Tab-separated table of C-alpha atoms and ligand atoms in Angstrom:
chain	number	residue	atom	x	y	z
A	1	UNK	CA	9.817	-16.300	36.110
A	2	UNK	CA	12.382	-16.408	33.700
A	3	UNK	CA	14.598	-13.287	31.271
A	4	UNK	CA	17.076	-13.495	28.624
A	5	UNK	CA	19.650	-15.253	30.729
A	6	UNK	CA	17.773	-17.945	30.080
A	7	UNK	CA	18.905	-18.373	26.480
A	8	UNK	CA	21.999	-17.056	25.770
A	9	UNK	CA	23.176	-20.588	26.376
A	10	UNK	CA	20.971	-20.854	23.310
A	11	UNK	CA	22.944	-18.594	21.476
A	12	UNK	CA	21.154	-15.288	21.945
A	13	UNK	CA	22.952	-12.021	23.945
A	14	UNK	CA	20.503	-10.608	26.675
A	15	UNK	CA	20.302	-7.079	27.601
A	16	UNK	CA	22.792	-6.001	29.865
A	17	UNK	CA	25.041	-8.579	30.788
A	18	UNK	CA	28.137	-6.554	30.147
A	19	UNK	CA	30.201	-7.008	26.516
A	20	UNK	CA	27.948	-9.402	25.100
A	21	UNK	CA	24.424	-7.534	26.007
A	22	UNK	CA	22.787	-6.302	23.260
A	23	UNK	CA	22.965	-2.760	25.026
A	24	UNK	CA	26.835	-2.928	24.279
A	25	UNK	CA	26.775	-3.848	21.026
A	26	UNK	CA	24.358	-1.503	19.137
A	27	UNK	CA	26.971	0.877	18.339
A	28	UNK	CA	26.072	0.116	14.253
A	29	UNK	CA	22.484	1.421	14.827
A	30	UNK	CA	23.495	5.154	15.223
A	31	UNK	CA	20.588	5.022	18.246
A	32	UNK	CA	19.972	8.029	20.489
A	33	UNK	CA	20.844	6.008	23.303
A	34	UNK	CA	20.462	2.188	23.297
A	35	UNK	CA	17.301	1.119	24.729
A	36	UNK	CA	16.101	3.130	21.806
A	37	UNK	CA	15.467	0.082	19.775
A	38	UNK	CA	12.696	-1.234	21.886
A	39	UNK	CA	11.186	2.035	22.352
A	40	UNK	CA	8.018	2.039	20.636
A	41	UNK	CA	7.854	6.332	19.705
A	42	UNK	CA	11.970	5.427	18.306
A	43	UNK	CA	10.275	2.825	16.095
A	44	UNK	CA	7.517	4.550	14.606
A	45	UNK	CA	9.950	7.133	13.419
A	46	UNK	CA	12.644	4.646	12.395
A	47	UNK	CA	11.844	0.971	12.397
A	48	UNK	CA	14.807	-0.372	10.255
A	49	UNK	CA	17.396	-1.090	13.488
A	50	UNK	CA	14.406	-2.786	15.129
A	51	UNK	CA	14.283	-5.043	12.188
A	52	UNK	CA	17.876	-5.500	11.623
A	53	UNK	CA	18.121	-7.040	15.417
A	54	UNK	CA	14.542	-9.217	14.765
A	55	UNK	CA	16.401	-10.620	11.442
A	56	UNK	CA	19.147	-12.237	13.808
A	57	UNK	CA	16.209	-12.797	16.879
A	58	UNK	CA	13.642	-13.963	14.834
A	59	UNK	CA	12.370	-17.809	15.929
A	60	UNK	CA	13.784	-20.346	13.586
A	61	UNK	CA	17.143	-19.397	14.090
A	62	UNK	CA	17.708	-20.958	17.542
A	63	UNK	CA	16.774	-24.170	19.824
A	64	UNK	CA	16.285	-24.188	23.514
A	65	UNK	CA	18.554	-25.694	25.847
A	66	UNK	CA	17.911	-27.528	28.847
A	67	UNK	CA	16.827	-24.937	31.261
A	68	UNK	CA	13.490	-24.538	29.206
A	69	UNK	CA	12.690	-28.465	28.600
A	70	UNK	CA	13.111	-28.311	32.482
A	71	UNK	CA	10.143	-25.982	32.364
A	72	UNK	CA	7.927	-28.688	30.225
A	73	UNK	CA	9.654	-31.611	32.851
A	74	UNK	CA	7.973	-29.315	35.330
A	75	UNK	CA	4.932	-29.063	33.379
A	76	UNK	CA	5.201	-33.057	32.864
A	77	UNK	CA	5.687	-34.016	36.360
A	78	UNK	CA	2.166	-31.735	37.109
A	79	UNK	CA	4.435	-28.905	39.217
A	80	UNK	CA	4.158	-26.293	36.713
A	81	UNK	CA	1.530	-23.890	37.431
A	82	UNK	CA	2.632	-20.973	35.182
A	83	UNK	CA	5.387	-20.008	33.188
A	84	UNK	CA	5.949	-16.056	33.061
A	85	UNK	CA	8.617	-15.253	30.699
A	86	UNK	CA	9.887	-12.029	29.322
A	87	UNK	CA	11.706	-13.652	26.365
A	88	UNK	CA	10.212	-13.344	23.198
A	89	UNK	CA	12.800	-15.747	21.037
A	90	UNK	CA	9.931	-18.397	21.322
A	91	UNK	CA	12.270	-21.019	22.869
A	92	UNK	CA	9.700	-21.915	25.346
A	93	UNK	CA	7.200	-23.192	22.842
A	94	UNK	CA	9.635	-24.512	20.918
A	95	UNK	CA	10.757	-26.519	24.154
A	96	UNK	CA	7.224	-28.101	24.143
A	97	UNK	CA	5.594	-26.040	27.020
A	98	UNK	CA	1.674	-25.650	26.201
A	99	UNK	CA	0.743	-22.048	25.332
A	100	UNK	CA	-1.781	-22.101	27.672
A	101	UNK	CA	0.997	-22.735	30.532
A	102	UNK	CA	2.875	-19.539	29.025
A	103	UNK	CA	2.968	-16.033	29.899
A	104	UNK	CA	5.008	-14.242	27.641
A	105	UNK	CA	4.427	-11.057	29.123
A	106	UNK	CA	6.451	-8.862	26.556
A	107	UNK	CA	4.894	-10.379	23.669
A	108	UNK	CA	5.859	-12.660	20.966
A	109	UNK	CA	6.959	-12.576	17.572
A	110	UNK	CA	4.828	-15.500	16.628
A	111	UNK	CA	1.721	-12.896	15.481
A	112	UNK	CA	2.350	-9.191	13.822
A	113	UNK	CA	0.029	-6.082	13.827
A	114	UNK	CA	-0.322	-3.463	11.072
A	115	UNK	CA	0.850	-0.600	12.705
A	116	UNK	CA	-1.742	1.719	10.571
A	117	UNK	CA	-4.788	-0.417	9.919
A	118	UNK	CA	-4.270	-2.856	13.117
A	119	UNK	CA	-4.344	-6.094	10.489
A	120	UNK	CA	-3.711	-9.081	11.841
A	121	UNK	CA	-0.436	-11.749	10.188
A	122	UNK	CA	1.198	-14.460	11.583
A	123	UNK	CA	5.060	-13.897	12.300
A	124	UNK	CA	5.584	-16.356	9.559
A	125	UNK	CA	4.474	-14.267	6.822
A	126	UNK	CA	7.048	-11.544	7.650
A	127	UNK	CA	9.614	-13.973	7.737
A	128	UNK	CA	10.543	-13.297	3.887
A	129	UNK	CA	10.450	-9.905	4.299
A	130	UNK	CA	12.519	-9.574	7.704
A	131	UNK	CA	14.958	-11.845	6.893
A	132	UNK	CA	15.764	-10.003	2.929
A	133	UNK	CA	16.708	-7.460	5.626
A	134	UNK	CA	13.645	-5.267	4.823
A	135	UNK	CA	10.731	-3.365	6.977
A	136	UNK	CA	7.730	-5.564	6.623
A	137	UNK	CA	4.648	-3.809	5.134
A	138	UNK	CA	1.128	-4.177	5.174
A	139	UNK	CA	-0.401	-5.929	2.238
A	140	UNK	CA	-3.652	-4.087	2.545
A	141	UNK	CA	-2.466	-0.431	3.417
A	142	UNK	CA	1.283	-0.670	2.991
A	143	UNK	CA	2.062	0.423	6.791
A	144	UNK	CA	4.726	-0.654	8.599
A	145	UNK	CA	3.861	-4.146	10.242
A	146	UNK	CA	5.783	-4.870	14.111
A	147	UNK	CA	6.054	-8.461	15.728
A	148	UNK	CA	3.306	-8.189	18.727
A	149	UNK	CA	6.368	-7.840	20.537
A	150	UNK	CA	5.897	-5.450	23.496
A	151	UNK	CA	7.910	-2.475	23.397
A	152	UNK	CA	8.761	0.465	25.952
A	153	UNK	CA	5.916	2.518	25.935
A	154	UNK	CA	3.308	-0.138	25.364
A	155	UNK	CA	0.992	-2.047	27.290
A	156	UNK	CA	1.543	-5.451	28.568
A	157	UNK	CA	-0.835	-8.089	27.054
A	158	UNK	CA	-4.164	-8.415	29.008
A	159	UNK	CA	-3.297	-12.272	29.908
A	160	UNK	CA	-0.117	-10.851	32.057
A	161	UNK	CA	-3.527	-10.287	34.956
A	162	UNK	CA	-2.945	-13.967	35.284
A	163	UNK	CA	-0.686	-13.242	37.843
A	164	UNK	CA	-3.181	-11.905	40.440
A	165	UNK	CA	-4.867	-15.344	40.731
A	166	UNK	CA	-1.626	-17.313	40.297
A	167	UNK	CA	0.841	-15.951	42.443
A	168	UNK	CA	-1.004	-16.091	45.503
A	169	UNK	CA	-1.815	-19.963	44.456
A	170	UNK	CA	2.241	-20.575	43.863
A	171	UNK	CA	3.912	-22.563	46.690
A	172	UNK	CA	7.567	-21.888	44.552
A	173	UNK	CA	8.973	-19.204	42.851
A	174	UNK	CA	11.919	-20.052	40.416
A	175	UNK	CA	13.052	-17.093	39.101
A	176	UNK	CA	15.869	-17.737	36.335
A	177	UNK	CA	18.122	-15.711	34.386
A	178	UNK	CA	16.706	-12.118	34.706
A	179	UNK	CA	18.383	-8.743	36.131
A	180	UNK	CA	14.432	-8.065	37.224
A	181	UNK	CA	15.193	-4.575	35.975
A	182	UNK	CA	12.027	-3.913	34.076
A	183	UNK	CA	8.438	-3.545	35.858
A	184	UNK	CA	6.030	-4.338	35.995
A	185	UNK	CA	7.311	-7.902	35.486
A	186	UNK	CA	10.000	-7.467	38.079
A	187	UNK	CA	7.670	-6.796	40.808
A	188	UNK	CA	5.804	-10.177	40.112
A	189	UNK	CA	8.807	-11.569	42.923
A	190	UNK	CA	6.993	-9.998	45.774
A	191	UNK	CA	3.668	-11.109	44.516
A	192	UNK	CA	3.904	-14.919	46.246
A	193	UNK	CA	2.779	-15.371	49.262
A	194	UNK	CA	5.577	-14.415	51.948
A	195	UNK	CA	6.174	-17.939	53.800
A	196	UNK	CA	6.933	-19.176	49.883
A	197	UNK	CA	10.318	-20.285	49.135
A	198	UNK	CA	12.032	-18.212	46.181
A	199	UNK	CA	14.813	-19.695	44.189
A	200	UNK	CA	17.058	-17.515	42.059
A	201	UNK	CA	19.145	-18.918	39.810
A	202	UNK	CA	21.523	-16.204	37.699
A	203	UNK	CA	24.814	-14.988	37.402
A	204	UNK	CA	24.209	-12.631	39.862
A	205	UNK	CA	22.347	-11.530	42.474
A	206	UNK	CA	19.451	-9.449	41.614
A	207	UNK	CA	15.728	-7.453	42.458
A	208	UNK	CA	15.033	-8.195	46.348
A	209	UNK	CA	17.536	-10.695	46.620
A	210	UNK	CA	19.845	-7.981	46.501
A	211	UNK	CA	17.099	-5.349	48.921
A	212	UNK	CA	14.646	-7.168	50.165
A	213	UNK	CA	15.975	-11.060	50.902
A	214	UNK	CA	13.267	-13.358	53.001
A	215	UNK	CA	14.515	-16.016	55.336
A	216	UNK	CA	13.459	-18.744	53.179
A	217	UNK	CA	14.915	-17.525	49.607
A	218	UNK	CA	17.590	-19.474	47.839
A	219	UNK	CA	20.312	-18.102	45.168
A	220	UNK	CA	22.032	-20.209	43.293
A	221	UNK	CA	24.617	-18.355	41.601
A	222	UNK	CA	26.598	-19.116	38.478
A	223	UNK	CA	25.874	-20.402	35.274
A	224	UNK	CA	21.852	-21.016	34.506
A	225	UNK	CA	22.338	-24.354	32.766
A	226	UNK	CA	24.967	-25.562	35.636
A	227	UNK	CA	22.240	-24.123	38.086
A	228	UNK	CA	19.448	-26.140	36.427
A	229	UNK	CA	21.299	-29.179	36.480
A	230	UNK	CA	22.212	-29.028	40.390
A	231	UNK	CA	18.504	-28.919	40.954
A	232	UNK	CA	17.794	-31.921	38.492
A	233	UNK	CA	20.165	-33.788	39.354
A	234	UNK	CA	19.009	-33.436	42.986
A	235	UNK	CA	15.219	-34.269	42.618
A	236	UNK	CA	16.794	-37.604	40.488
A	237	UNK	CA	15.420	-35.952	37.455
A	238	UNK	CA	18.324	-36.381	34.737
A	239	UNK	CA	17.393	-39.258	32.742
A	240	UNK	CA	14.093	-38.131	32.280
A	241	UNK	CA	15.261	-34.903	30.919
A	242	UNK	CA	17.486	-35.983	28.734
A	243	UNK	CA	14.899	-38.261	27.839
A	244	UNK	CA	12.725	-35.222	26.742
A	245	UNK	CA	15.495	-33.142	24.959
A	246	UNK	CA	16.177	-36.562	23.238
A	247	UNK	CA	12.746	-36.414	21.950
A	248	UNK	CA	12.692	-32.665	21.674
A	249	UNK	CA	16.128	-33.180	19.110
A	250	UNK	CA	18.592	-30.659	20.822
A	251	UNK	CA	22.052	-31.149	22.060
A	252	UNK	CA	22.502	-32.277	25.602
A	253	UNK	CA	23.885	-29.933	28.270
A	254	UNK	CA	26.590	-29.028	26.094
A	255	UNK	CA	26.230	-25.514	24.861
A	256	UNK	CA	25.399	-24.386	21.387
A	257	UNK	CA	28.333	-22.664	19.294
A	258	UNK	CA	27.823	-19.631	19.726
A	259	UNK	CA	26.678	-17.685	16.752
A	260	UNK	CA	28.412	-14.511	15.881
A	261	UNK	CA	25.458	-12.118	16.257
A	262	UNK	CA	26.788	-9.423	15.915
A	263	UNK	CA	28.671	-9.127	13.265
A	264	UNK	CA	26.134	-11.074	11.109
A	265	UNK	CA	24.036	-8.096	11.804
A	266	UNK	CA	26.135	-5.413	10.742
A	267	UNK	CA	27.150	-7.779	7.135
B	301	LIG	P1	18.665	-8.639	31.169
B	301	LIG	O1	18.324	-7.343	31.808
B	301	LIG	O2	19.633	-8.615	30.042
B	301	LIG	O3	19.266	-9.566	32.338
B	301	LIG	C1	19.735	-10.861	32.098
B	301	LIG	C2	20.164	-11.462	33.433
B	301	LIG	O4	20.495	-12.814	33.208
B	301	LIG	C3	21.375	-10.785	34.061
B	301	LIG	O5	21.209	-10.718	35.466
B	301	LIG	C4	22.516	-11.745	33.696
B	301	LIG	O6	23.570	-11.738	34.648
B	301	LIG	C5	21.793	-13.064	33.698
B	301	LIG	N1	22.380	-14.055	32.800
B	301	LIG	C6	22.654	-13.915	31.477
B	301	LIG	N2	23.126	-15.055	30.964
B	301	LIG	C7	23.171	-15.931	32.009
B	301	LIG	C8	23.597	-17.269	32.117
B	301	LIG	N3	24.068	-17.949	31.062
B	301	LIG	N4	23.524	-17.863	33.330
B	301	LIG	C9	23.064	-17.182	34.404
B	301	LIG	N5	22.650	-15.924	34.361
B	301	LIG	C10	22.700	-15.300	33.160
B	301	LIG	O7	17.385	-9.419	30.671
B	301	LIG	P2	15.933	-9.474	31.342
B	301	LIG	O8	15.236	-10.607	30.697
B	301	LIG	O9	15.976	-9.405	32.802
B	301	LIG	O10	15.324	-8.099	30.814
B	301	LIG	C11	14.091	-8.048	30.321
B	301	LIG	C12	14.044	-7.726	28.830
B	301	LIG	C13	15.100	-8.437	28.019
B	301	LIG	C14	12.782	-8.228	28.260
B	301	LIG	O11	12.032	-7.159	27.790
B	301	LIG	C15	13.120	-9.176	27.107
B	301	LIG	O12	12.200	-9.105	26.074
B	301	LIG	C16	14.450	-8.739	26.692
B	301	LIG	N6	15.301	-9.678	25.920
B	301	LIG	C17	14.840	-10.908	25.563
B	301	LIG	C18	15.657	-11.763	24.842
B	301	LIG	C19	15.134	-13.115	24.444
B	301	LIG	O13	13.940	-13.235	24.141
B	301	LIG	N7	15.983	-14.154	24.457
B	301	LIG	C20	16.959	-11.379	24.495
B	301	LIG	C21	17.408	-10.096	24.866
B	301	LIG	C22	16.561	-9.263	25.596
């Protein structure tokens, strides 16, 4: 299971890590209150701060770092049985991890729905439109078209019932870089089986490893990436990694620049 904490190494601000969350830093939008943005009755009224932030979010404009190619080394090595992510930057395909091996449980940006007459585009043909800073619209009734991204207020994506025939299956629940704040996704940690060893690794302690801790659960705490790399380093996994981000073209464990988000947002 994996959240935004996941890719800020990456580049990209989560939620609510505080200072550099996005929920700190939307002061520009005029919002109601911040999680405004993602609420999906907010964006049917005003959709332009939605597309503002999906300008700066929008796939193309980062590369995954090491903690998802450990995913696909996961996947390589035949231990992967699912990856449920609430991140919709895309990183994880990008990585290399098979679709069919995904969950992205709040949606993607990779397809787009007319908001009026329900047509169908791929996220690359709003890419000219979000990124002239502009609301995409419909070519066939000129309504507003949003990223199948799922938003507060709207259902999860019928494929995020996986879970109730793989959890039970799971003999190891990583669970990386996520306050496990929003359900129904959070509540996927208490769906393995209860002898099953958890590992968290975040910044922080979060969801029942803060209420509900079993014997056998693990937190690393710290730094994902640094996290990630204790573990590889201890199943004698490194050179096959790198191996993969070699052919996968990013940049080693060192971590991106960071881009100024922000302010490129409010320019
Ligand atoms: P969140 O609520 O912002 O929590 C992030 C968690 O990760 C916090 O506990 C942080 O302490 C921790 N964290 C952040 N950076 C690191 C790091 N470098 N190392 C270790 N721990 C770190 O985000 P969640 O994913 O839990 O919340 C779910 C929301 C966030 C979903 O709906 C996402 O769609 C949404 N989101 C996604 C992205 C993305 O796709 N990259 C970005 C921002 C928000």
């Amino acid at each position: 299971m994996a959240g935004a904490g996941i890719s800020t190494p990456s580049g990209i601000p989560d939620f609510r890590s505080p200072g550099s969350g996005l929920y700190d830093n939307l002061q520009q939008y005029d919002l109601p209150y911040a999680e405004a943005i993602f609420e999906i009755g907010f964006f049917h009224r005003n959709p332009a701060p939605f597309f503002a932030l999906a300008k700066e979010l929008y796939p193309g404009n980062y590369r995954p770092n090491p903690t998802h190619f450990f995913v696909h080394l996961l996947h390589q090595k035949g231990q992967l049985l699912r990856m449920y992510t609430q991140n919709i930057d895309g990183l994880e395909r990008l990585a290399g991890i098979p679709p069919e091996k995904l969950v992205e449980a709040h949606g993607t940006f990779a397809t787009a729905t007319c908001t009026s007459c329900l047509q169908k585009y791929k996220g690359e043909e709003l890419r000219p439109a979000v990124m002239s800073g502009s609301v995409p619209k419909c070519s066939a009734c000129g309504g507003v078209v949003k990223p199948d991204i799922v938003f507060f207020g709207e259902e999860l994506p019928p494929h995020f019932l996986k879970y109730l025939t793989d959890f039970p299956l799971a003999d190891l629940l990583i669970i990386m870089g996520t306050s496990l704040e929003v359900e129904p996704f959070a509540s996927l940690a208490g769906a393995v089986r209860s002898s099953v060893p958890r590992l968290l690794i975040n910044r922080d302690p979060v969801g029942p490893f803060v209420w509900g801790r079993r014997p056998q659960d693990v937190l690393q705490l710290g730094e994902v990436m640094g996290g990630v790399q204790a573990l590889v380093e201890a199943l004698g996994w490194t050179r096959e990694l790198q191996a993969l981000m070699a052919a996968g073209k990013t940049d080693g464990w060192q971590r991106e620049p960071i881009r100024t988000v922000f302010s490129s947002v409010a320019s």
